[in-house]
Amino acid sequence: MTYNWDWAILVREPFLGWLIAGTGLTLAIAGLGWAIALTVGVIVGIGRTVANRPIRAASAIYVQVFRNIPLLVQMFLWYFVLPELLPTAWGHWLKRDLPAPEFWTAVVALGLFTAARIAEQVRSGIRTVPQGQTQAALASGLRATQTLRLVVLPQCFRIILPPLTSELLTTIKNSSLALTIGVLELTAQSRQIESNTFHGFEAFTAATAIYLAIATLVRLAMRRFEAGRSMPQAKQAPPMALREA
Amino acid sequence: MNATVSVAVASSTEPVLAQAPLLRIDGVGKSYGTVQVLSGCTLDVQRGEVVVICGPSGSGKSTLIKCVNGLVPFNAGRILCDGVDVGLGRQVDLVRLRTRVGMVFQNFELYPHLSVLENLCLAPVHVLRRPRSEAAERAHQLLVRVGLPDKAGSLPGQLSGGQQQRVAIARALAMDPIALLFDEPTSALDPEMVGEVLDVMVELARDGMTMMVVTHEMGFARKVADRVVFMDAGRIVETGTADGFFSEPTTERARGFLSRILSH
């Protein structure tokens, strides 16, 4: 194989600028998508645990629909199908007047998809908080909503913080699917560098390194966040290590 | 049950409001589907009275005291607690009732994500709308009272079981309740920690706190209980003074129960 290695291409303009712009868009899509996912996910997750049947059913349907359709298909549905289904004026607005429609579509699709997954974590987190906690809170005169907000949810979030971290990392990686509807995020920019220069190895190595760096920073940040919010349980033996006799 | 009837008659002949019982449980029944957990429970508790409820496990003791503050809904009868008809279950009334009747649980149920001080301040600040500084000051006084003045900043998980239960009692007292319900407060404790919790409870009783205590601690019952209620299979089988109940239980079931728990 004769391949002309040229790592310098990564710091040459315009390619360096492309990588930086791509990284920025990746972070923006993941960050905004995550904000939507957390908001919607927490609401839907709580909705799955309330006594009200219609709310519970609606929340369950949301989770089923958004969790079981591939994210790629959801991106296409939001971008190509939705504008045609809406009243004409709205469709035109989505296609023509909304600035950067592909970017916002990617944010919404990623956010609503991830929300379904977060909702499931919130639901199981709420279930993990012992019933006695709820009873104690109610017995002290707190209302149901106060009990949820002050006693149940704070414990729920501490319990689900590790899986939430991994969900956030997945969201950052899933943002790369935005390239299929034309967002020039990090992966798309790497491809563009490849087709302009035929230096695919260098371009994708750079993308890989940047994804890894982002993930490492997120993990470190979440670990610090977690450490400040530990919740020691009394009388809890550490898990027994299984080993062969 | 005869005892309660006579109390009711006594209070109706003397038109002094203060003598109306603080708590009147009248023919309360509860079932889960076909399982009858409580039936025909009738009991009055006067202000300042300490009532100990005992009986074999599954006899409905915990369910009964959880009916009193509306934590467990019941299907039959009526509970009047401090003028609130608990069975009607109106949210407003229940909240008002629960601010006045505190509860201490078997497993402490301190909030593990909050410091001891925050545990004591949560309900006073969010339910009674007390200023934070006032609630904190009161919390510190109560921690002194239960012998844990230096634990305000600890998390519950860093305390022993006995210490946690004392904090839980302080948390209930932080609302300045007129009565306290105890649901097997020492059953989850290691034996060497039972004493420190009972000491706090004895002191409370001597200070005139109205208490309903589900417990098997017969020493505690003898020391402070004005009355002992024996339950079996969802019914109140026997009611009497502590001395009378322990030395001469009138029912066969109570005799059997006592011989089992006193034999070890």
Short mmCIF file of C-alpha atoms in Angstrom, two decimals:
data_model
loop_
_atom_site.label_atom_id
_atom_site.label_comp_id
_atom_site.label_asym_id
_atom_site.label_seq_id
_atom_site.Cartn_x
_atom_site.Cartn_y
_atom_site.Cartn_z
CA MET A 1 0.00 0.00 0.00
CA THR A 2 1.40 3.33 -0.97
CA TYR A 3 -0.27 5.96 1.14
CA ASN A 4 1.15 9.41 1.53
CA TRP A 5 0.87 10.21 5.21
CA ASP A 6 0.43 13.90 5.80
CA TRP A 7 -0.59 14.70 9.36
CA ALA A 8 0.11 18.37 8.78
CA ILE A 9 -3.12 18.51 6.84
CA LEU A 10 -4.99 18.57 10.13
CA VAL A 11 -3.54 21.93 11.12
CA ARG A 12 -3.72 23.42 7.64
CA GLU A 13 -6.54 25.77 6.66
CA PRO A 14 -9.32 25.34 5.80
CA PHE A 15 -9.26 21.81 7.24
CA LEU A 16 -8.40 22.83 10.80
CA GLY A 17 -11.32 25.26 10.68
CA TRP A 18 -13.60 22.48 9.44
CA LEU A 19 -12.65 20.22 12.34
CA ILE A 20 -13.20 23.02 14.85
CA ALA A 21 -16.56 23.94 13.33
CA GLY A 22 -17.56 20.25 13.29
CA THR A 23 -16.59 19.81 16.93
CA GLY A 24 -18.62 22.88 17.81
CA LEU A 25 -21.70 21.55 16.04
CA THR A 26 -21.30 18.11 17.64
CA LEU A 27 -21.18 19.72 21.08
CA ALA A 28 -24.13 21.98 20.27
CA ILE A 29 -26.35 19.16 18.98
CA ALA A 30 -25.44 16.88 21.88
CA GLY A 31 -25.77 19.65 24.47
CA LEU A 32 -29.12 21.01 23.28
CA GLY A 33 -30.42 17.50 22.61
CA TRP A 34 -29.41 16.52 26.13
CA ALA A 35 -31.28 19.50 27.58
CA ILE A 36 -34.45 18.41 25.76
CA ALA A 37 -33.86 14.78 26.73
CA LEU A 38 -33.47 15.57 30.43
CA THR A 39 -36.52 17.83 30.56
CA VAL A 40 -38.85 15.55 28.62
CA GLY A 41 -37.33 12.37 30.07
CA VAL A 42 -37.82 13.42 33.69
CA ILE A 43 -41.42 14.48 33.02
CA VAL A 44 -42.26 11.26 31.15
CA GLY A 45 -40.40 9.16 33.72
CA ILE A 46 -42.42 10.69 36.56
CA GLY A 47 -45.53 10.25 34.41
CA ARG A 48 -44.91 6.51 34.33
CA THR A 49 -45.11 6.33 38.13
CA VAL A 50 -48.14 8.49 38.92
CA ALA A 51 -51.52 7.12 39.97
CA ASN A 52 -53.40 8.84 37.13
CA ARG A 53 -54.07 6.19 34.46
CA PRO A 54 -54.25 8.36 31.30
CA ILE A 55 -50.98 10.07 32.20
CA ARG A 56 -49.35 6.71 32.88
CA ALA A 57 -50.61 5.30 29.58
CA ALA A 58 -49.49 8.34 27.58
CA SER A 59 -46.03 8.16 29.15
CA ALA A 60 -45.75 4.45 28.39
CA ILE A 61 -46.75 5.04 24.77
CA TYR A 62 -44.17 7.81 24.44
CA VAL A 63 -41.42 5.51 25.69
CA GLN A 64 -42.50 2.63 23.44
CA VAL A 65 -42.64 4.77 20.31
CA PHE A 66 -39.47 6.79 20.74
CA ARG A 67 -37.35 3.99 22.12
CA ASN A 68 -38.27 1.40 19.52
CA ILE A 69 -37.81 3.34 16.29
CA PRO A 70 -34.15 3.56 15.24
CA LEU A 71 -32.71 7.03 15.77
CA LEU A 72 -31.68 7.18 12.12
CA VAL A 73 -35.26 6.55 11.01
CA GLN A 74 -36.49 9.17 13.48
CA MET A 75 -34.10 11.73 11.99
CA PHE A 76 -35.50 10.99 8.51
CA LEU A 77 -39.09 11.13 9.76
CA TRP A 78 -38.60 14.52 11.40
CA TYR A 79 -36.65 15.93 8.47
CA PHE A 80 -38.31 14.50 5.36
CA VAL A 81 -41.77 13.31 6.42
CA LEU A 82 -43.00 15.71 9.09
CA PRO A 83 -42.98 18.88 6.88
CA GLU A 84 -45.20 17.06 4.34
CA LEU A 85 -47.70 15.94 6.98
CA LEU A 86 -48.14 19.36 8.55
CA PRO A 87 -50.42 22.07 7.12
CA THR A 88 -48.71 23.59 4.09
CA ALA A 89 -47.73 26.86 5.74
CA TRP A 90 -46.06 25.10 8.66
CA GLY A 91 -44.26 22.72 6.29
CA HIS A 92 -42.93 25.66 4.29
CA TRP A 93 -41.76 27.36 7.47
CA LEU A 94 -39.89 24.23 8.51
CA LYS A 95 -38.27 23.80 5.12
CA ARG A 96 -37.58 27.39 4.12
CA ASP A 97 -37.80 29.91 6.94
CA LEU A 98 -36.44 28.09 9.95
CA PRO A 99 -32.74 28.95 10.06
CA ALA A 100 -30.55 25.81 9.89
CA PRO A 101 -33.51 23.38 9.71
CA GLU A 102 -31.26 20.31 9.61
CA PHE A 103 -29.51 21.39 12.81
CA TRP A 104 -32.72 21.95 14.77
CA THR A 105 -34.26 18.79 13.42
CA ALA A 106 -31.25 16.82 14.59
CA VAL A 107 -31.44 18.44 18.05
CA VAL A 108 -35.13 17.64 18.43
CA ALA A 109 -34.85 14.09 17.09
CA LEU A 110 -31.86 13.27 19.27
CA GLY A 111 -33.49 14.91 22.31
CA LEU A 112 -36.83 13.13 22.02
CA PHE A 113 -35.19 9.76 21.30
CA THR A 114 -32.88 10.04 24.31
CA ALA A 115 -35.78 11.29 26.47
CA ALA A 116 -37.47 7.89 26.16
CA ARG A 117 -34.34 6.21 27.48
CA ILE A 118 -33.93 8.70 30.33
CA ALA A 119 -37.61 8.28 31.23
CA GLU A 120 -37.00 4.58 31.80
CA GLN A 121 -34.05 5.34 34.06
CA VAL A 122 -36.02 7.92 36.02
CA ARG A 123 -38.89 5.47 36.41
CA SER A 124 -36.67 2.70 37.76
CA GLY A 125 -34.82 5.22 39.94
CA ILE A 126 -38.08 6.36 41.52
CA ARG A 127 -39.03 2.72 42.11
CA THR A 128 -35.71 2.14 43.86
CA VAL A 129 -36.40 4.77 46.52
CA PRO A 130 -37.94 2.76 49.40
CA GLN A 131 -41.65 3.26 50.03
CA GLY A 132 -40.85 4.05 53.65
CA GLN A 133 -39.22 7.28 52.47
CA THR A 134 -42.46 8.39 50.85
CA GLN A 135 -44.43 7.40 53.95
CA ALA A 136 -42.07 9.31 56.23
CA ALA A 137 -42.32 12.41 54.05
CA LEU A 138 -46.12 12.25 53.85
CA ALA A 139 -46.34 11.56 57.58
CA SER A 140 -44.49 14.79 58.28
CA GLY A 141 -47.16 16.75 56.40
CA LEU A 142 -45.43 17.19 53.05
CA ARG A 143 -47.78 17.08 50.08
CA ALA A 144 -47.36 14.49 47.34
CA THR A 145 -45.62 16.93 44.99
CA GLN A 146 -43.30 18.16 47.75
CA THR A 147 -42.51 14.56 48.65
CA LEU A 148 -41.56 13.87 45.05
CA ARG A 149 -39.50 17.04 44.67
CA LEU A 150 -37.73 17.10 48.05
CA VAL A 151 -37.38 13.45 49.00
CA VAL A 152 -37.90 11.02 46.10
CA LEU A 153 -36.33 12.75 43.09
CA PRO A 154 -33.12 13.86 44.84
CA GLN A 155 -32.51 10.25 45.83
CA CYS A 156 -33.59 8.97 42.42
CA PHE A 157 -31.05 11.20 40.62
CA ARG A 158 -28.24 10.11 42.91
CA ILE A 159 -29.10 6.49 42.16
CA ILE A 160 -29.28 6.91 38.38
CA LEU A 161 -26.32 9.23 37.98
CA PRO A 162 -23.94 6.50 36.70
CA PRO A 163 -26.33 5.25 33.97
CA LEU A 164 -27.16 8.88 33.13
CA THR A 165 -23.47 9.55 32.53
CA SER A 166 -23.31 6.70 30.10
CA GLU A 167 -26.49 7.97 28.42
CA LEU A 168 -24.87 11.39 27.98
CA LEU A 169 -21.82 9.77 26.36
CA THR A 170 -24.12 7.83 24.02
CA THR A 171 -25.92 11.04 23.13
CA ILE A 172 -22.65 12.71 22.11
CA LYS A 173 -21.83 9.76 19.85
CA ASN A 174 -25.39 9.54 18.49
CA SER A 175 -25.12 13.16 17.37
CA SER A 176 -22.97 11.88 14.50
CA LEU A 177 -26.17 10.57 12.86
CA ALA A 178 -27.03 14.22 12.14
CA LEU A 179 -24.70 13.99 9.17
CA THR A 180 -27.34 11.93 7.36
CA ILE A 181 -29.63 14.94 7.16
CA GLY A 182 -26.83 17.28 6.20
CA VAL A 183 -25.46 18.72 9.43
CA LEU A 184 -21.73 19.33 9.10
CA GLU A 185 -20.80 18.05 12.52
CA LEU A 186 -17.52 16.40 13.38
CA THR A 187 -17.98 13.14 11.47
CA ALA A 188 -19.34 14.92 8.40
CA GLN A 189 -16.44 17.36 8.42
CA SER A 190 -13.95 14.48 8.59
CA ARG A 191 -15.60 12.91 5.57
CA GLN A 192 -15.43 16.21 3.78
CA ILE A 193 -11.72 16.49 4.50
CA GLU A 194 -11.28 12.97 3.16
CA SER A 195 -13.05 13.68 -0.11
CA ASN A 196 -11.14 16.92 -0.60
CA THR A 197 -7.68 15.60 0.21
CA PHE A 198 -7.87 11.77 0.07
CA HIS A 199 -6.34 11.80 3.57
CA GLY A 200 -9.08 9.77 5.22
CA PHE A 201 -6.83 8.11 7.77
CA GLU A 202 -5.68 11.40 9.20
CA ALA A 203 -9.13 12.96 9.12
CA PHE A 204 -10.89 10.11 10.89
CA THR A 205 -8.04 9.69 13.36
CA ALA A 206 -8.56 13.32 14.31
CA ALA A 207 -12.32 12.76 14.70
CA THR A 208 -11.67 9.68 16.84
CA ALA A 209 -9.27 11.56 19.10
CA ILE A 210 -11.70 14.45 19.50
CA TYR A 211 -14.63 12.12 20.41
CA LEU A 212 -12.41 10.34 22.93
CA ALA A 213 -11.26 13.62 24.45
CA ILE A 214 -14.84 14.87 24.83
CA ALA A 215 -15.92 11.59 26.42
CA THR A 216 -13.01 11.65 28.86
CA LEU A 217 -13.77 15.21 29.93
CA VAL A 218 -17.47 14.41 30.39
CA ARG A 219 -16.66 11.36 32.47
CA LEU A 220 -14.25 13.29 34.71
CA ALA A 221 -16.78 16.08 35.18
CA MET A 222 -19.57 13.66 36.04
CA ARG A 223 -17.36 11.83 38.49
CA ARG A 224 -16.62 15.05 40.34
CA PHE A 225 -20.32 15.92 40.29
CA GLU A 226 -21.14 12.50 41.74
CA ALA A 227 -18.51 12.68 44.47
CA GLY A 228 -20.03 15.86 45.88
CA ARG A 229 -23.39 14.16 46.22
CA SER A 230 -22.70 10.82 47.79
CA MET A 231 -25.44 9.25 49.87
CA PRO A 232 -23.93 6.69 52.24
CA GLN A 233 -26.29 3.90 53.20
CA ALA A 234 -26.08 2.57 56.69
CA LYS A 235 -25.36 -1.06 57.35
CA GLN A 236 -24.80 -1.84 53.72
CA ALA A 237 -22.16 -4.45 53.16
CA PRO A 238 -20.01 -3.90 50.06
CA PRO A 239 -20.93 -6.22 47.23
CA MET A 240 -19.24 -9.55 47.63
CA ALA A 241 -16.61 -10.25 45.02
CA LEU A 242 -17.33 -13.52 43.28
CA ARG A 243 -14.35 -15.67 42.71
CA GLU A 244 -13.73 -19.29 42.09
CA ALA A 245 -12.94 -21.46 45.07
CA MET B 1 -63.53 -2.63 74.18
CA ASN B 2 -65.53 -2.23 77.36
CA ALA B 3 -62.96 0.21 78.63
CA THR B 4 -63.46 2.50 75.66
CA VAL B 5 -67.22 2.54 76.04
CA SER B 6 -66.92 3.68 79.63
CA VAL B 7 -64.48 6.42 78.60
CA ALA B 8 -66.89 7.59 75.94
CA VAL B 9 -69.74 7.74 78.41
CA ALA B 10 -67.63 9.59 80.93
CA SER B 11 -66.68 12.27 78.44
CA SER B 12 -70.25 12.74 77.26
CA THR B 13 -71.57 13.32 80.79
CA GLU B 14 -69.01 16.00 81.50
CA PRO B 15 -69.32 18.79 78.97
CA VAL B 16 -65.68 19.84 79.21
CA LEU B 17 -64.16 19.97 75.74
CA ALA B 18 -60.65 19.29 76.95
CA GLN B 19 -61.79 15.87 78.05
CA ALA B 20 -62.84 14.72 74.61
CA PRO B 21 -60.33 12.10 73.56
CA LEU B 22 -57.53 13.31 71.33
CA LEU B 23 -57.99 10.26 69.21
CA ARG B 24 -61.09 8.16 68.69
CA ILE B 25 -60.85 4.99 66.64
CA ASP B 26 -64.36 3.69 66.15
CA GLY B 27 -65.08 0.30 64.59
CA VAL B 28 -62.28 0.57 62.06
CA GLY B 29 -61.92 -2.20 59.51
CA LYS B 30 -59.61 -2.70 56.58
CA SER B 31 -59.30 -5.34 53.94
CA TYR B 32 -57.06 -5.95 50.98
CA GLY B 33 -59.40 -7.75 48.62
CA THR B 34 -60.63 -10.75 50.58
CA VAL B 35 -57.97 -10.47 53.28
CA GLN B 36 -59.34 -8.78 56.36
CA VAL B 37 -56.45 -6.98 58.07
CA LEU B 38 -58.42 -5.01 60.63
CA SER B 39 -61.92 -5.51 61.90
CA GLY B 40 -63.97 -3.60 64.43
CA CYS B 41 -61.08 -1.84 66.11
CA THR B 42 -62.26 0.65 68.70
CA LEU B 43 -59.95 2.66 70.91
CA ASP B 44 -59.84 6.10 72.50
CA VAL B 45 -56.63 7.84 73.42
CA GLN B 46 -56.71 10.76 75.83
CA ARG B 47 -54.35 13.68 75.82
CA GLY B 48 -51.11 12.80 77.60
CA GLU B 49 -51.84 9.11 77.52
CA VAL B 50 -49.25 6.50 76.52
CA VAL B 51 -50.81 3.48 74.83
CA VAL B 52 -48.70 0.47 73.95
CA ILE B 53 -50.00 -1.84 71.25
CA CYS B 54 -48.63 -5.35 71.14
CA GLY B 55 -49.53 -8.61 69.49
CA PRO B 56 -48.13 -11.26 67.18
CA SER B 57 -46.75 -10.23 63.82
CA GLY B 58 -49.43 -9.83 61.20
CA SER B 59 -52.00 -8.87 63.82
CA GLY B 60 -52.56 -5.43 62.27
CA LYS B 61 -50.76 -3.24 64.82
CA SER B 62 -48.75 -1.24 62.31
CA THR B 63 -51.68 -0.99 59.93
CA LEU B 64 -53.84 0.41 62.72
CA ILE B 65 -51.47 3.22 63.69
CA LYS B 66 -50.85 4.03 60.03
CA CYS B 67 -54.61 4.46 59.65
CA VAL B 68 -54.50 7.12 62.37
CA ASN B 69 -52.56 9.65 60.26
CA GLY B 70 -54.08 8.52 56.97
CA LEU B 71 -51.00 6.76 55.59
CA VAL B 72 -53.11 3.65 55.11
CA PRO B 73 -56.73 4.08 53.98
CA PHE B 74 -59.37 1.98 55.76
CA ASN B 75 -62.72 0.69 54.53
CA ALA B 76 -64.95 0.70 57.60
CA GLY B 77 -65.52 2.73 60.72
CA ARG B 78 -64.30 6.15 61.63
CA ILE B 79 -61.18 7.77 63.02
CA LEU B 80 -61.35 11.20 64.61
CA CYS B 81 -57.95 12.57 65.42
CA ASP B 82 -57.62 16.04 66.89
CA GLY B 83 -60.94 16.96 65.32
CA VAL B 84 -60.05 15.70 61.85
CA ASP B 85 -62.16 12.94 60.31
CA VAL B 86 -59.30 10.90 58.85
CA GLY B 87 -61.51 8.59 56.81
CA LEU B 88 -62.78 11.44 54.65
CA GLY B 89 -59.20 11.72 53.47
CA ARG B 90 -59.37 15.31 52.31
CA GLN B 91 -55.83 16.32 51.43
CA VAL B 92 -56.02 19.64 53.29
CA ASP B 93 -57.16 18.03 56.51
CA LEU B 94 -54.65 15.21 56.29
CA VAL B 95 -51.76 17.63 55.89
CA ARG B 96 -52.96 19.62 58.89
CA LEU B 97 -53.35 16.45 60.93
CA ARG B 98 -49.93 15.13 59.99
CA THR B 99 -48.24 18.35 61.05
CA ARG B 100 -49.71 17.75 64.53
CA VAL B 101 -49.23 13.99 64.83
CA GLY B 102 -45.67 12.82 64.25
CA MET B 103 -44.54 9.34 63.33
CA VAL B 104 -41.44 7.28 64.00
CA PHE B 105 -40.81 4.26 61.79
CA GLN B 106 -39.26 0.86 62.32
CA ASN B 107 -36.53 1.52 59.75
CA PHE B 108 -35.97 5.16 60.81
CA GLU B 109 -36.59 6.44 57.27
CA LEU B 110 -34.27 9.38 57.64
CA TYR B 111 -33.65 11.04 54.29
CA PRO B 112 -30.24 9.62 53.33
CA HIS B 113 -29.35 12.48 50.96
CA LEU B 114 -29.78 15.17 53.61
CA SER B 115 -27.68 15.97 56.67
CA VAL B 116 -29.15 15.35 60.11
CA LEU B 117 -29.87 19.07 60.44
CA GLU B 118 -31.62 19.16 57.05
CA ASN B 119 -33.65 16.11 58.03
CA LEU B 120 -34.94 18.03 61.03
CA CYS B 121 -35.60 21.24 59.09
CA LEU B 122 -37.30 19.87 55.97
CA ALA B 123 -40.89 19.67 57.19
CA PRO B 124 -40.78 22.74 59.48
CA VAL B 125 -39.50 24.85 56.58
CA HIS B 126 -41.65 23.41 53.78
CA VAL B 127 -44.84 22.58 55.66
CA LEU B 128 -44.97 25.05 58.56
CA ARG B 129 -43.13 27.76 56.54
CA ARG B 130 -40.86 28.47 59.47
CA PRO B 131 -37.86 30.66 58.70
CA ARG B 132 -34.81 28.52 58.09
CA SER B 133 -32.79 30.02 60.98
CA GLU B 134 -35.62 29.40 63.45
CA ALA B 135 -36.02 25.79 62.26
CA ALA B 136 -32.27 25.22 62.55
CA GLU B 137 -32.17 26.65 66.05
CA ARG B 138 -35.03 24.41 67.13
CA ALA B 139 -33.31 21.44 65.45
CA HIS B 140 -30.14 22.04 67.46
CA GLN B 141 -32.16 22.14 70.70
CA LEU B 142 -33.81 18.83 69.81
CA LEU B 143 -30.50 17.20 68.94
CA VAL B 144 -29.28 18.16 72.42
CA ARG B 145 -32.45 16.65 73.86
CA VAL B 146 -31.85 13.28 72.17
CA GLY B 147 -28.17 13.38 73.10
CA LEU B 148 -26.69 14.00 69.66
CA PRO B 149 -25.64 17.67 69.71
CA ASP B 150 -22.55 17.08 67.57
CA LYS B 151 -24.21 15.14 64.74
CA ALA B 152 -26.00 18.00 62.98
CA GLY B 153 -23.66 17.90 60.00
CA SER B 154 -23.53 14.12 59.61
CA LEU B 155 -25.36 12.15 56.98
CA PRO B 156 -27.76 9.50 58.33
CA GLY B 157 -25.66 6.73 56.78
CA GLN B 158 -22.75 7.72 59.01
CA LEU B 159 -24.73 7.10 62.22
CA SER B 160 -25.46 3.91 64.12
CA GLY B 161 -29.00 2.53 64.11
CA GLY B 162 -29.69 3.82 67.61
CA GLN B 163 -28.44 7.27 66.71
CA GLN B 164 -30.54 7.28 63.54
CA GLN B 165 -33.68 6.41 65.47
CA ARG B 166 -32.98 9.17 67.99
CA VAL B 167 -32.60 11.60 65.07
CA ALA B 168 -35.89 10.30 63.68
CA ILE B 169 -37.58 11.04 67.01
CA ALA B 170 -36.06 14.52 67.00
CA ARG B 171 -37.33 14.97 63.43
CA ALA B 172 -40.85 14.12 64.55
CA LEU B 173 -40.54 16.51 67.51
CA ALA B 174 -39.35 19.32 65.23
CA MET B 175 -42.97 19.81 64.15
CA ASP B 176 -44.01 20.38 67.79
CA PRO B 177 -46.58 17.58 67.58
CA ILE B 178 -49.37 17.03 70.07
CA ALA B 179 -49.02 13.27 69.68
CA LEU B 180 -46.49 10.76 68.38
CA LEU B 181 -47.02 7.39 66.71
CA PHE B 182 -44.25 4.81 66.99
CA ASP B 183 -44.20 1.83 64.66
CA GLU B 184 -41.92 -0.78 66.25
CA PRO B 185 -39.21 1.82 66.91
CA THR B 186 -36.67 -0.64 68.29
CA SER B 187 -37.30 -3.76 66.20
CA ALA B 188 -34.63 -2.95 63.60
CA LEU B 189 -31.98 -2.13 66.19
CA ASP B 190 -29.09 -4.18 67.45
CA PRO B 191 -29.86 -5.15 71.07
CA GLU B 192 -27.22 -2.87 72.57
CA MET B 193 -28.85 0.17 70.96
CA VAL B 194 -32.40 -0.45 72.13
CA GLY B 195 -31.75 1.19 75.50
CA GLU B 196 -30.69 4.58 74.19
CA VAL B 197 -33.84 4.87 72.07
CA LEU B 198 -36.16 3.70 74.85
CA ASP B 199 -34.56 6.20 77.25
CA VAL B 200 -35.53 9.04 74.92
CA MET B 201 -39.07 7.66 74.63
CA VAL B 202 -39.45 7.26 78.40
CA GLU B 203 -38.40 10.86 78.86
CA LEU B 204 -40.95 11.99 76.27
CA ALA B 205 -43.68 10.03 78.04
CA ARG B 206 -42.75 11.60 81.36
CA ASP B 207 -42.93 15.04 79.75
CA GLY B 208 -46.59 14.30 79.00
CA MET B 209 -46.43 13.54 75.27
CA THR B 210 -49.41 11.60 73.95
CA MET B 211 -47.98 8.42 72.45
CA MET B 212 -49.22 5.35 70.62
CA VAL B 213 -46.43 2.82 70.54
CA VAL B 214 -46.39 -0.46 68.68
CA THR B 215 -43.69 -2.41 70.46
CA HIS B 216 -42.74 -5.66 72.10
CA GLU B 217 -40.57 -3.91 74.67
CA MET B 218 -42.43 -5.00 77.76
CA GLY B 219 -40.02 -3.19 80.08
CA PHE B 220 -40.95 0.07 78.36
CA ALA B 221 -44.65 -0.77 78.60
CA ARG B 222 -44.43 -1.47 82.32
CA LYS B 223 -42.49 1.72 82.96
CA VAL B 224 -44.63 4.28 81.10
CA ALA B 225 -47.71 2.78 79.45
CA ASP B 226 -51.03 3.96 80.83
CA ARG B 227 -52.71 1.21 78.86
CA VAL B 228 -51.68 -1.85 76.93
CA VAL B 229 -53.70 -2.95 73.92
CA PHE B 230 -53.34 -6.50 72.69
CA MET B 231 -54.20 -7.23 69.07
CA ASP B 232 -54.59 -10.52 67.28
CA ALA B 233 -55.82 -11.28 63.77
CA GLY B 234 -56.86 -7.67 63.10
CA ARG B 235 -58.90 -7.28 66.26
CA ILE B 236 -58.31 -5.55 69.57
CA VAL B 237 -58.59 -8.54 71.86
CA GLU B 238 -57.72 -7.04 75.18
CA THR B 239 -57.16 -3.63 76.74
CA GLY B 240 -55.85 -3.02 80.22
CA THR B 241 -53.27 -1.39 82.44
CA ALA B 242 -49.72 -2.53 81.91
CA ASP B 243 -49.55 -4.26 85.28
CA GLY B 244 -52.91 -5.92 84.85
CA PHE B 245 -52.16 -7.10 81.34
CA PHE B 246 -48.78 -8.60 82.17
CA SER B 247 -49.71 -10.24 85.44
CA GLU B 248 -53.24 -11.39 84.66
CA PRO B 249 -54.09 -11.36 80.96
CA THR B 250 -57.75 -12.22 80.63
CA THR B 251 -57.77 -13.87 77.22
CA GLU B 252 -56.20 -17.16 76.25
CA ARG B 253 -54.54 -15.64 73.18
CA ALA B 254 -52.87 -12.91 75.25
CA ARG B 255 -51.61 -15.50 77.71
CA GLY B 256 -50.14 -17.54 74.87
CA PHE B 257 -48.52 -14.47 73.34
CA LEU B 258 -47.01 -13.32 76.62
CA SER B 259 -45.62 -16.72 77.49
CA ARG B 260 -43.93 -16.82 74.09
CA ILE B 261 -42.32 -13.40 74.24
CA LEU B 262 -41.39 -13.52 77.92
CA SER B 263 -39.85 -16.97 77.73
CA HIS B 264 -36.66 -15.71 76.13
#
